[in-house]
Amino acid sequence: MTDDCAFEAAAIIRERKPGFVPRLGLILGSGLGVLAEQLSDAVSVRFDELPGFPVSTVHGHAGELVLGTVCGLPVACLKGRAHFYEGYGMGVMTGPVRTLKLLGCETLLVTNAAGSLRREADAGSLVAVTDHINLLPGTPMVGPNDERFGPRFFSLSNAYDRELLGLLKASAQASGIQLHEGVYAACPGPNFETAAEIRMMSILGADLVGMSLVPEVIAARHCGLKVLAVSVVTNLAEGLGTADLSHEQTLKYAALGAKDLIALLRVFLADLAGRPANLAAH
Ligand code: HPA
């Protein structure tokens, strides 16, 4: 995409809700869009109205941006994301992420469905992502660099913001919700992995496997957004469980985990709303 798209998209969004400045961008993964229904004074913009926003073809990914306030915090929700496997390439989420930055967001909170490589984090569990392993064929910042958003070379240390993670863990403890932590391995999909691939990822240090997250996190770190990511486990990864993996199963268990995730995020977002904007330096 041309990076001017993000400026055009931000201008369209500002017109729809004048004066509204979101502090946090939320990406809602498979079956997790229900969170967007909790926003007050909500205004929606369809992705197909926004330049640079890829329209997802996957059932369970609605494809709209919802602006509103939740627990006192102004947020912009991407309800439904598009994926590498849909054919959009590694820059699939760069436009939406940059648009969130231009709208004023300081933080990107990403949710997704994932398979678990750890039996103790079975279907329905929540796992905060502490780091990732990129097994996708490339990265989103390849090509000419747009200096308006970030530098040519940039670090992925602290990609998953430790300070925000600490706040999320405190929120989990306060609300009695179990929150695991783990490393996310991003695979291209759309096929689920083989059992041998999962064994390899386990040796490499992965705790979770999924088909998203990494393109948006790299785009977010490039433009200086702080990132927090929580996966809802929808299945034990191939070879570890007995269930046949399917998208239906993903949606079913994402809905189950979404209950805990919403409860956790409500406590976390209320905490964030009470803090100054520049909570942590990036
Ligand atoms: N593998 C990849 N992506 C996934 C899985 C999985 O097992 N479960 C949910 N998303």
PDB file of C-alpha atoms and ligand atoms in Angstrom:
ATOM      1  CA  MET A   1       0.000   0.000   0.000  1.00  0.00           C
ATOM      2  CA  THR A   2       1.074   3.607  -0.369  1.00  0.00           C
ATOM      3  CA  ASP A   3       1.555   5.104   3.040  1.00  0.00           C
ATOM      4  CA  ASP A   4      -0.595   8.111   2.169  1.00  0.00           C
ATOM      5  CA  CYS A   5      -3.544   5.732   2.559  1.00  0.00           C
ATOM      6  CA  ALA A   6      -3.114   5.862   6.334  1.00  0.00           C
ATOM      7  CA  PHE A   7      -3.429   9.674   6.301  1.00  0.00           C
ATOM      8  CA  GLU A   8      -6.537   9.451   4.104  1.00  0.00           C
ATOM      9  CA  ALA A   9      -8.093   6.769   6.318  1.00  0.00           C
ATOM     10  CA  ALA A  10      -7.384   8.801   9.464  1.00  0.00           C
ATOM     11  CA  ALA A  11      -9.042  11.876   7.892  1.00  0.00           C
ATOM     12  CA  ILE A  12     -12.186   9.862   7.038  1.00  0.00           C
ATOM     13  CA  ILE A  13     -12.357   8.426  10.560  1.00  0.00           C
ATOM     14  CA  ARG A  14     -11.907  11.857  12.206  1.00  0.00           C
ATOM     15  CA  GLU A  15     -14.852  13.181  10.192  1.00  0.00           C
ATOM     16  CA  ARG A  16     -17.082  10.410  11.526  1.00  0.00           C
ATOM     17  CA  LYS A  17     -16.348  11.205  15.186  1.00  0.00           C
ATOM     18  CA  PRO A  18     -15.025  14.762  15.357  1.00  0.00           C
ATOM     19  CA  GLY A  19     -12.766  15.552  18.298  1.00  0.00           C
ATOM     20  CA  PHE A  20     -12.456  11.914  19.347  1.00  0.00           C
ATOM     21  CA  VAL A  21      -8.874  10.850  20.120  1.00  0.00           C
ATOM     22  CA  PRO A  22      -8.447   7.155  20.943  1.00  0.00           C
ATOM     23  CA  ARG A  23      -5.673   6.309  23.389  1.00  0.00           C
ATOM     24  CA  LEU A  24      -5.623   2.630  22.579  1.00  0.00           C
ATOM     25  CA  GLY A  25      -6.121   0.582  19.430  1.00  0.00           C
ATOM     26  CA  LEU A  26      -7.589  -2.877  19.830  1.00  0.00           C
ATOM     27  CA  ILE A  27      -7.327  -5.635  17.251  1.00  0.00           C
ATOM     28  CA  LEU A  28      -9.959  -8.276  17.862  1.00  0.00           C
ATOM     29  CA  GLY A  29      -9.186 -11.737  16.528  1.00  0.00           C
ATOM     30  CA  SER A  30     -11.294 -14.708  15.460  1.00  0.00           C
ATOM     31  CA  GLY A  31     -14.510 -14.889  17.483  1.00  0.00           C
ATOM     32  CA  LEU A  32     -13.426 -12.007  19.758  1.00  0.00           C
ATOM     33  CA  GLY A  33     -15.305  -9.167  18.047  1.00  0.00           C
ATOM     34  CA  VAL A  34     -17.921  -9.165  20.808  1.00  0.00           C
ATOM     35  CA  LEU A  35     -15.642  -6.841  22.788  1.00  0.00           C
ATOM     36  CA  ALA A  36     -16.471  -4.028  20.360  1.00  0.00           C
ATOM     37  CA  GLU A  37     -20.126  -4.262  21.438  1.00  0.00           C
ATOM     38  CA  GLN A  38     -19.130  -2.978  24.878  1.00  0.00           C
ATOM     39  CA  LEU A  39     -18.134   0.495  23.664  1.00  0.00           C
ATOM     40  CA  SER A  40     -20.294   3.459  24.602  1.00  0.00           C
ATOM     41  CA  ASP A  41     -21.060   6.242  22.094  1.00  0.00           C
ATOM     42  CA  ALA A  42     -19.853   3.853  19.400  1.00  0.00           C
ATOM     43  CA  VAL A  43     -19.369   4.905  15.794  1.00  0.00           C
ATOM     44  CA  SER A  44     -18.503   2.267  13.165  1.00  0.00           C
ATOM     45  CA  VAL A  45     -16.695   2.633   9.870  1.00  0.00           C
ATOM     46  CA  ARG A  46     -16.540  -0.324   7.490  1.00  0.00           C
ATOM     47  CA  PHE A  47     -13.054  -1.370   6.375  1.00  0.00           C
ATOM     48  CA  ASP A  48     -14.124  -1.107   2.722  1.00  0.00           C
ATOM     49  CA  GLU A  49     -14.653   2.646   3.267  1.00  0.00           C
ATOM     50  CA  LEU A  50     -11.049   3.110   4.437  1.00  0.00           C
ATOM     51  CA  PRO A  51      -8.050   3.278   2.064  1.00  0.00           C
ATOM     52  CA  GLY A  52      -5.370   0.730   2.947  1.00  0.00           C
ATOM     53  CA  PHE A  53      -7.676  -1.406   5.090  1.00  0.00           C
ATOM     54  CA  PRO A  54      -7.753  -5.019   3.832  1.00  0.00           C
ATOM     55  CA  VAL A  55     -11.171  -6.612   3.929  1.00  0.00           C
ATOM     56  CA  SER A  56     -10.993 -10.019   5.574  1.00  0.00           C
ATOM     57  CA  THR A  57     -12.554 -12.923   3.753  1.00  0.00           C
ATOM     58  CA  VAL A  58     -12.676 -15.137   6.836  1.00  0.00           C
ATOM     59  CA  HIS A  59     -15.916 -16.012   8.596  1.00  0.00           C
ATOM     60  CA  GLY A  60     -15.824 -14.527  12.115  1.00  0.00           C
ATOM     61  CA  HIS A  61     -13.858 -11.438  11.034  1.00  0.00           C
ATOM     62  CA  ALA A  62     -16.386  -8.646  10.542  1.00  0.00           C
ATOM     63  CA  GLY A  63     -14.184  -5.926   9.066  1.00  0.00           C
ATOM     64  CA  GLU A  64     -15.154  -2.678  10.730  1.00  0.00           C
ATOM     65  CA  LEU A  65     -13.469  -0.060  12.850  1.00  0.00           C
ATOM     66  CA  VAL A  66     -15.443   0.883  15.953  1.00  0.00           C
ATOM     67  CA  LEU A  67     -14.649   4.073  17.876  1.00  0.00           C
ATOM     68  CA  GLY A  68     -15.952   4.558  21.387  1.00  0.00           C
ATOM     69  CA  THR A  69     -15.217   4.529  25.091  1.00  0.00           C
ATOM     70  CA  VAL A  70     -14.877   1.506  27.346  1.00  0.00           C
ATOM     71  CA  CYS A  71     -14.247   1.750  31.098  1.00  0.00           C
ATOM     72  CA  GLY A  72     -13.444   5.443  30.681  1.00  0.00           C
ATOM     73  CA  LEU A  73     -10.813   4.864  27.984  1.00  0.00           C
ATOM     74  CA  PRO A  74     -11.315   6.148  24.423  1.00  0.00           C
ATOM     75  CA  VAL A  75     -10.449   3.280  22.056  1.00  0.00           C
ATOM     76  CA  ALA A  76     -10.481   2.349  18.377  1.00  0.00           C
ATOM     77  CA  CYS A  77     -11.331  -1.315  17.750  1.00  0.00           C
ATOM     78  CA  LEU A  78     -10.415  -3.159  14.590  1.00  0.00           C
ATOM     79  CA  LYS A  79     -13.173  -5.731  14.557  1.00  0.00           C
ATOM     80  CA  GLY A  80     -11.762  -8.399  12.327  1.00  0.00           C
ATOM     81  CA  ARG A  81      -8.287  -8.455  10.837  1.00  0.00           C
ATOM     82  CA  ALA A  82      -6.996  -9.746   7.554  1.00  0.00           C
ATOM     83  CA  HIS A  83      -4.251 -12.325   7.398  1.00  0.00           C
ATOM     84  CA  PHE A  84      -1.164 -13.081   5.364  1.00  0.00           C
ATOM     85  CA  TYR A  85      -2.781 -16.278   4.050  1.00  0.00           C
ATOM     86  CA  GLU A  86      -5.579 -14.303   2.411  1.00  0.00           C
ATOM     87  CA  GLY A  87      -3.024 -13.139  -0.133  1.00  0.00           C
ATOM     88  CA  TYR A  88      -2.430  -9.579   1.103  1.00  0.00           C
ATOM     89  CA  GLY A  89       1.286 -10.105   1.765  1.00  0.00           C
ATOM     90  CA  MET A  90       3.263  -9.184   4.864  1.00  0.00           C
ATOM     91  CA  GLY A  91       2.062  -5.553   4.801  1.00  0.00           C
ATOM     92  CA  VAL A  92      -1.487  -6.769   5.392  1.00  0.00           C
ATOM     93  CA  MET A  93      -1.981  -4.816   8.647  1.00  0.00           C
ATOM     94  CA  THR A  94       0.441  -1.932   8.140  1.00  0.00           C
ATOM     95  CA  GLY A  95      -2.226   0.523   6.897  1.00  0.00           C
ATOM     96  CA  PRO A  96      -4.649  -0.032   9.780  1.00  0.00           C
ATOM     97  CA  VAL A  97      -1.861   0.077  12.384  1.00  0.00           C
ATOM     98  CA  ARG A  98      -0.453   3.339  11.015  1.00  0.00           C
ATOM     99  CA  THR A  99      -3.962   4.788  10.902  1.00  0.00           C
ATOM    100  CA  LEU A 100      -4.364   4.015  14.613  1.00  0.00           C
ATOM    101  CA  LYS A 101      -1.088   5.814  15.281  1.00  0.00           C
ATOM    102  CA  LEU A 102      -2.207   8.870  13.272  1.00  0.00           C
ATOM    103  CA  LEU A 103      -5.510   8.965  15.169  1.00  0.00           C
ATOM    104  CA  GLY A 104      -3.530   9.424  18.399  1.00  0.00           C
ATOM    105  CA  CYS A 105      -3.274   5.919  19.863  1.00  0.00           C
ATOM    106  CA  GLU A 106      -0.246   5.339  22.068  1.00  0.00           C
ATOM    107  CA  THR A 107      -0.819   1.617  22.544  1.00  0.00           C
ATOM    108  CA  LEU A 108      -1.921  -1.332  20.423  1.00  0.00           C
ATOM    109  CA  LEU A 109      -3.628  -4.183  22.240  1.00  0.00           C
ATOM    110  CA  VAL A 110      -3.817  -7.263  20.041  1.00  0.00           C
ATOM    111  CA  THR A 111      -6.007 -10.271  20.695  1.00  0.00           C
ATOM    112  CA  ASN A 112      -6.008 -13.459  18.705  1.00  0.00           C
ATOM    113  CA  ALA A 113      -6.875 -17.114  18.718  1.00  0.00           C
ATOM    114  CA  ALA A 114      -3.950 -19.505  18.963  1.00  0.00           C
ATOM    115  CA  GLY A 115      -3.009 -23.117  19.399  1.00  0.00           C
ATOM    116  CA  SER A 116      -1.114 -24.001  22.569  1.00  0.00           C
ATOM    117  CA  LEU A 117       2.074 -26.038  22.782  1.00  0.00           C
ATOM    118  CA  ARG A 118       1.643 -26.311  26.537  1.00  0.00           C
ATOM    119  CA  ARG A 119      -0.817 -28.814  27.918  1.00  0.00           C
ATOM    120  CA  GLU A 120      -1.338 -26.708  31.066  1.00  0.00           C
ATOM    121  CA  ALA A 121      -2.744 -23.907  28.870  1.00  0.00           C
ATOM    122  CA  ASP A 122      -5.600 -25.827  27.260  1.00  0.00           C
ATOM    123  CA  ALA A 123      -8.550 -24.539  25.173  1.00  0.00           C
ATOM    124  CA  GLY A 124     -10.166 -21.472  26.739  1.00  0.00           C
ATOM    125  CA  SER A 125      -6.948 -20.328  28.493  1.00  0.00           C
ATOM    126  CA  LEU A 126      -5.577 -16.804  28.169  1.00  0.00           C
ATOM    127  CA  VAL A 127      -1.885 -16.319  27.395  1.00  0.00           C
ATOM    128  CA  ALA A 128      -0.111 -12.949  27.422  1.00  0.00           C
ATOM    129  CA  VAL A 129       2.487 -12.898  24.653  1.00  0.00           C
ATOM    130  CA  THR A 130       5.997 -12.112  25.909  1.00  0.00           C
ATOM    131  CA  ASP A 131       7.848 -12.459  22.589  1.00  0.00           C
ATOM    132  CA  HIS A 132       7.465 -13.958  19.134  1.00  0.00           C
ATOM    133  CA  ILE A 133       9.179 -16.188  16.590  1.00  0.00           C
ATOM    134  CA  ASN A 134       8.461 -15.101  13.031  1.00  0.00           C
ATOM    135  CA  LEU A 135       8.042 -18.151  10.788  1.00  0.00           C
ATOM    136  CA  LEU A 136       6.188 -16.148   8.135  1.00  0.00           C
ATOM    137  CA  PRO A 137       7.987 -15.723   4.806  1.00  0.00           C
ATOM    138  CA  GLY A 138       9.190 -12.164   5.369  1.00  0.00           C
ATOM    139  CA  THR A 139       8.481  -9.058   7.428  1.00  0.00           C
ATOM    140  CA  PRO A 140       6.210  -6.060   6.735  1.00  0.00           C
ATOM    141  CA  MET A 141       8.842  -3.313   6.619  1.00  0.00           C
ATOM    142  CA  VAL A 142      10.707  -4.645   3.581  1.00  0.00           C
ATOM    143  CA  GLY A 143      10.765  -2.035   0.792  1.00  0.00           C
ATOM    144  CA  PRO A 144      11.191   1.749   0.803  1.00  0.00           C
ATOM    145  CA  ASN A 145      11.001   3.191   4.308  1.00  0.00           C
ATOM    146  CA  ASP A 146       8.459   5.928   5.044  1.00  0.00           C
ATOM    147  CA  GLU A 147      10.328   8.154   7.507  1.00  0.00           C
ATOM    148  CA  ARG A 148       7.071   9.817   8.545  1.00  0.00           C
ATOM    149  CA  PHE A 149       6.243   6.675  10.492  1.00  0.00           C
ATOM    150  CA  GLY A 150       9.575   5.371  11.727  1.00  0.00           C
ATOM    151  CA  PRO A 151      13.258   4.735  11.037  1.00  0.00           C
ATOM    152  CA  ARG A 152      14.722   2.285   8.524  1.00  0.00           C
ATOM    153  CA  PHE A 153      16.185   0.082  11.254  1.00  0.00           C
ATOM    154  CA  PHE A 154      14.409  -0.462  14.539  1.00  0.00           C
ATOM    155  CA  SER A 155      14.586  -2.699  17.558  1.00  0.00           C
ATOM    156  CA  LEU A 156      12.162  -5.400  18.619  1.00  0.00           C
ATOM    157  CA  SER A 157      13.504  -5.573  22.157  1.00  0.00           C
ATOM    158  CA  ASN A 158      10.598  -4.914  24.494  1.00  0.00           C
ATOM    159  CA  ALA A 159       8.272  -5.481  21.503  1.00  0.00           C
ATOM    160  CA  TYR A 160       5.686  -6.700  23.998  1.00  0.00           C
ATOM    161  CA  ASP A 161       5.823  -3.859  26.476  1.00  0.00           C
ATOM    162  CA  ARG A 162       6.970  -5.116  29.870  1.00  0.00           C
ATOM    163  CA  GLU A 163       5.345  -2.296  31.794  1.00  0.00           C
ATOM    164  CA  LEU A 164       1.948  -2.868  30.164  1.00  0.00           C
ATOM    165  CA  LEU A 165       2.356  -6.610  30.685  1.00  0.00           C
ATOM    166  CA  GLY A 166       2.966  -5.937  34.374  1.00  0.00           C
ATOM    167  CA  LEU A 167      -0.280  -3.941  34.569  1.00  0.00           C
ATOM    168  CA  LEU A 168      -2.157  -6.703  32.756  1.00  0.00           C
ATOM    169  CA  LYS A 169      -0.817  -9.306  35.183  1.00  0.00           C
ATOM    170  CA  ALA A 170      -1.918  -7.149  38.103  1.00  0.00           C
ATOM    171  CA  SER A 171      -5.389  -6.862  36.527  1.00  0.00           C
ATOM    172  CA  ALA A 172      -5.524 -10.651  36.124  1.00  0.00           C
ATOM    173  CA  GLN A 173      -4.610 -11.155  39.754  1.00  0.00           C
ATOM    174  CA  ALA A 174      -7.148  -8.576  40.916  1.00  0.00           C
ATOM    175  CA  SER A 175      -9.920 -10.226  38.929  1.00  0.00           C
ATOM    176  CA  GLY A 176      -8.987 -13.830  39.758  1.00  0.00           C
ATOM    177  CA  ILE A 177      -8.426 -14.755  36.097  1.00  0.00           C
ATOM    178  CA  GLN A 178      -5.575 -17.108  35.241  1.00  0.00           C
ATOM    179  CA  LEU A 179      -3.172 -15.525  32.770  1.00  0.00           C
ATOM    180  CA  HIS A 180      -0.364 -17.626  31.316  1.00  0.00           C
ATOM    181  CA  GLU A 181       2.639 -16.114  29.531  1.00  0.00           C
ATOM    182  CA  GLY A 182       4.297 -17.418  26.410  1.00  0.00           C
ATOM    183  CA  VAL A 183       6.172 -17.019  23.148  1.00  0.00           C
ATOM    184  CA  TYR A 184       4.047 -16.907  19.982  1.00  0.00           C
ATOM    185  CA  ALA A 185       5.225 -18.556  16.765  1.00  0.00           C
ATOM    186  CA  ALA A 186       3.600 -17.070  13.655  1.00  0.00           C
ATOM    187  CA  CYS A 187       2.960 -19.519  10.807  1.00  0.00           C
ATOM    188  CA  PRO A 188       1.598 -18.646   7.363  1.00  0.00           C
ATOM    189  CA  GLY A 189      -1.518 -20.840   7.418  1.00  0.00           C
ATOM    190  CA  PRO A 190      -4.212 -21.321   6.236  1.00  0.00           C
ATOM    191  CA  ASN A 191      -3.499 -24.985   6.930  1.00  0.00           C
ATOM    192  CA  PHE A 192      -2.900 -25.878  10.535  1.00  0.00           C
ATOM    193  CA  GLU A 193       0.610 -27.145  11.238  1.00  0.00           C
ATOM    194  CA  THR A 194       1.866 -30.707  11.098  1.00  0.00           C
ATOM    195  CA  ALA A 195       2.716 -32.529  14.317  1.00  0.00           C
ATOM    196  CA  ALA A 196       6.385 -32.523  13.245  1.00  0.00           C
ATOM    197  CA  GLU A 197       6.314 -28.751  12.760  1.00  0.00           C
ATOM    198  CA  ILE A 198       4.827 -28.340  16.217  1.00  0.00           C
ATOM    199  CA  ARG A 199       7.605 -30.498  17.720  1.00  0.00           C
ATOM    200  CA  MET A 200      10.136 -28.278  15.920  1.00  0.00           C
ATOM    201  CA  MET A 201       8.500 -25.115  17.284  1.00  0.00           C
ATOM    202  CA  SER A 202       8.531 -26.574  20.753  1.00  0.00           C
ATOM    203  CA  ILE A 203      12.299 -27.109  20.470  1.00  0.00           C
ATOM    204  CA  LEU A 204      12.641 -23.528  19.218  1.00  0.00           C
ATOM    205  CA  GLY A 205      10.943 -22.205  22.347  1.00  0.00           C
ATOM    206  CA  ALA A 206       7.384 -21.518  21.201  1.00  0.00           C
ATOM    207  CA  ASP A 207       4.444 -21.817  23.586  1.00  0.00           C
ATOM    208  CA  LEU A 208       1.747 -20.677  21.143  1.00  0.00           C
ATOM    209  CA  VAL A 209       1.175 -21.007  17.423  1.00  0.00           C
ATOM    210  CA  GLY A 210      -1.032 -18.829  15.252  1.00  0.00           C
ATOM    211  CA  MET A 211      -1.498 -17.203  11.860  1.00  0.00           C
ATOM    212  CA  SER A 212      -1.481 -13.501  12.761  1.00  0.00           C
ATOM    213  CA  LEU A 213       0.013 -11.076  15.326  1.00  0.00           C
ATOM    214  CA  VAL A 214       3.522 -10.651  13.945  1.00  0.00           C
ATOM    215  CA  PRO A 215       2.762  -8.410  10.902  1.00  0.00           C
ATOM    216  CA  GLU A 216       0.836  -5.930  13.050  1.00  0.00           C
ATOM    217  CA  VAL A 217       3.295  -5.983  15.945  1.00  0.00           C
ATOM    218  CA  ILE A 218       6.263  -5.212  13.675  1.00  0.00           C
ATOM    219  CA  ALA A 219       4.310  -2.397  11.962  1.00  0.00           C
ATOM    220  CA  ALA A 220       3.317  -1.033  15.386  1.00  0.00           C
ATOM    221  CA  ARG A 221       6.848  -1.049  16.765  1.00  0.00           C
ATOM    222  CA  HIS A 222       8.117   0.676  13.633  1.00  0.00           C
ATOM    223  CA  CYS A 223       5.807   3.632  14.242  1.00  0.00           C
ATOM    224  CA  GLY A 224       6.398   3.684  18.009  1.00  0.00           C
ATOM    225  CA  LEU A 225       3.151   2.186  19.270  1.00  0.00           C
ATOM    226  CA  LYS A 226       3.539   0.223  22.485  1.00  0.00           C
ATOM    227  CA  VAL A 227       2.186  -3.302  22.154  1.00  0.00           C
ATOM    228  CA  LEU A 228       0.377  -5.714  24.406  1.00  0.00           C
ATOM    229  CA  ALA A 229      -0.932  -9.032  23.054  1.00  0.00           C
ATOM    230  CA  VAL A 230      -3.186 -11.678  24.548  1.00  0.00           C
ATOM    231  CA  SER A 231      -3.969 -14.980  22.864  1.00  0.00           C
ATOM    232  CA  VAL A 232      -7.056 -17.035  23.565  1.00  0.00           C
ATOM    233  CA  VAL A 233      -6.129 -20.705  23.296  1.00  0.00           C
ATOM    234  CA  THR A 234      -8.651 -22.480  21.106  1.00  0.00           C
ATOM    235  CA  ASN A 235      -6.906 -25.850  20.935  1.00  0.00           C
ATOM    236  CA  LEU A 236      -3.817 -27.790  21.856  1.00  0.00           C
ATOM    237  CA  ALA A 237      -1.493 -27.614  18.848  1.00  0.00           C
ATOM    238  CA  GLU A 238      -1.406 -30.485  16.355  1.00  0.00           C
ATOM    239  CA  GLY A 239      -0.065 -33.704  17.850  1.00  0.00           C
ATOM    240  CA  LEU A 240      -0.727 -32.635  21.442  1.00  0.00           C
ATOM    241  CA  GLY A 241      -4.486 -33.052  21.643  1.00  0.00           C
ATOM    242  CA  THR A 242      -7.120 -35.397  20.296  1.00  0.00           C
ATOM    243  CA  ALA A 243      -9.485 -32.925  18.597  1.00  0.00           C
ATOM    244  CA  ASP A 244      -9.435 -32.454  14.826  1.00  0.00           C
ATOM    245  CA  LEU A 245      -8.394 -28.839  14.224  1.00  0.00           C
ATOM    246  CA  SER A 246     -10.899 -26.677  12.372  1.00  0.00           C
ATOM    247  CA  HIS A 247     -11.993 -23.057  12.114  1.00  0.00           C
ATOM    248  CA  GLU A 248     -15.313 -24.031  13.760  1.00  0.00           C
ATOM    249  CA  GLN A 249     -13.387 -25.230  16.791  1.00  0.00           C
ATOM    250  CA  THR A 250     -11.370 -22.000  16.787  1.00  0.00           C
ATOM    251  CA  LEU A 251     -14.559 -19.895  16.855  1.00  0.00           C
ATOM    252  CA  LYS A 252     -16.218 -22.075  19.514  1.00  0.00           C
ATOM    253  CA  TYR A 253     -13.331 -21.903  21.980  1.00  0.00           C
ATOM    254  CA  ALA A 254     -12.529 -18.272  21.177  1.00  0.00           C
ATOM    255  CA  ALA A 255     -16.071 -17.453  22.303  1.00  0.00           C
ATOM    256  CA  LEU A 256     -15.455 -19.416  25.503  1.00  0.00           C
ATOM    257  CA  GLY A 257     -12.168 -17.636  26.244  1.00  0.00           C
ATOM    258  CA  ALA A 258     -13.656 -14.288  25.228  1.00  0.00           C
ATOM    259  CA  LYS A 259     -15.706 -14.201  28.449  1.00  0.00           C
ATOM    260  CA  ASP A 260     -12.576 -14.207  30.607  1.00  0.00           C
ATOM    261  CA  LEU A 261     -10.735 -11.975  28.184  1.00  0.00           C
ATOM    262  CA  ILE A 262     -13.443  -9.307  28.308  1.00  0.00           C
ATOM    263  CA  ALA A 263     -13.551  -9.447  32.116  1.00  0.00           C
ATOM    264  CA  LEU A 264      -9.755  -9.105  32.249  1.00  0.00           C
ATOM    265  CA  LEU A 265      -9.581  -6.296  29.704  1.00  0.00           C
ATOM    266  CA  ARG A 266     -12.306  -4.306  31.451  1.00  0.00           C
ATOM    267  CA  VAL A 267     -10.218  -4.221  34.640  1.00  0.00           C
ATOM    268  CA  PHE A 268      -7.053  -3.458  32.686  1.00  0.00           C
ATOM    269  CA  LEU A 269      -8.593  -0.693  30.566  1.00  0.00           C
ATOM    270  CA  ALA A 270     -10.132   0.971  33.626  1.00  0.00           C
ATOM    271  CA  ASP A 271      -6.673   0.935  35.240  1.00  0.00           C
ATOM    272  CA  LEU A 272      -5.120   2.409  32.098  1.00  0.00           C
ATOM    273  CA  ALA A 273      -7.809   5.119  31.901  1.00  0.00           C
ATOM    274  CA  GLY A 274      -6.711   6.360  35.325  1.00  0.00           C
ATOM    275  CA  ARG A 275      -3.082   6.717  34.291  1.00  0.00           C
ATOM    276  CA  PRO A 276      -1.366   9.509  32.348  1.00  0.00           C
ATOM    277  CA  ALA A 277      -1.036   8.989  28.589  1.00  0.00           C
ATOM    278  CA  ASN A 278       2.731   8.462  28.540  1.00  0.00           C
ATOM    279  CA  LEU A 279       2.670   5.566  30.989  1.00  0.00           C
ATOM    280  CA  ALA A 280       5.780   4.009  29.540  1.00  0.00           C
ATOM    281  CA  ALA A 281       8.443   5.348  27.245  1.00  0.00           C
ATOM    282  CA  HIS A 282       8.923   3.388  24.042  1.00  0.00           C
TER     283      HIS A 282
HETATM  284  N1  HPA B   1      -2.423 -23.244  14.673  1.00  0.00           N
HETATM  285  C1  HPA B   1      -2.396 -22.059  14.024  1.00  0.00           C
HETATM  286  N2  HPA B   1      -3.295 -21.103  14.236  1.00  0.00           N
HETATM  287  C2  HPA B   1      -4.268 -21.336  15.123  1.00  0.00           C
HETATM  288  C3  HPA B   1      -4.355 -22.550  15.818  1.00  0.00           C
HETATM  289  C4  HPA B   1      -3.377 -23.556  15.584  1.00  0.00           C
HETATM  290  O1  HPA B   1      -3.375 -24.652  16.169  1.00  0.00           O
HETATM  291  N3  HPA B   1      -5.439 -22.456  16.635  1.00  0.00           N
HETATM  292  C5  HPA B   1      -5.982 -21.221  16.424  1.00  0.00           C
HETATM  293  N4  HPA B   1      -5.276 -20.543  15.509  1.00  0.00           N
END
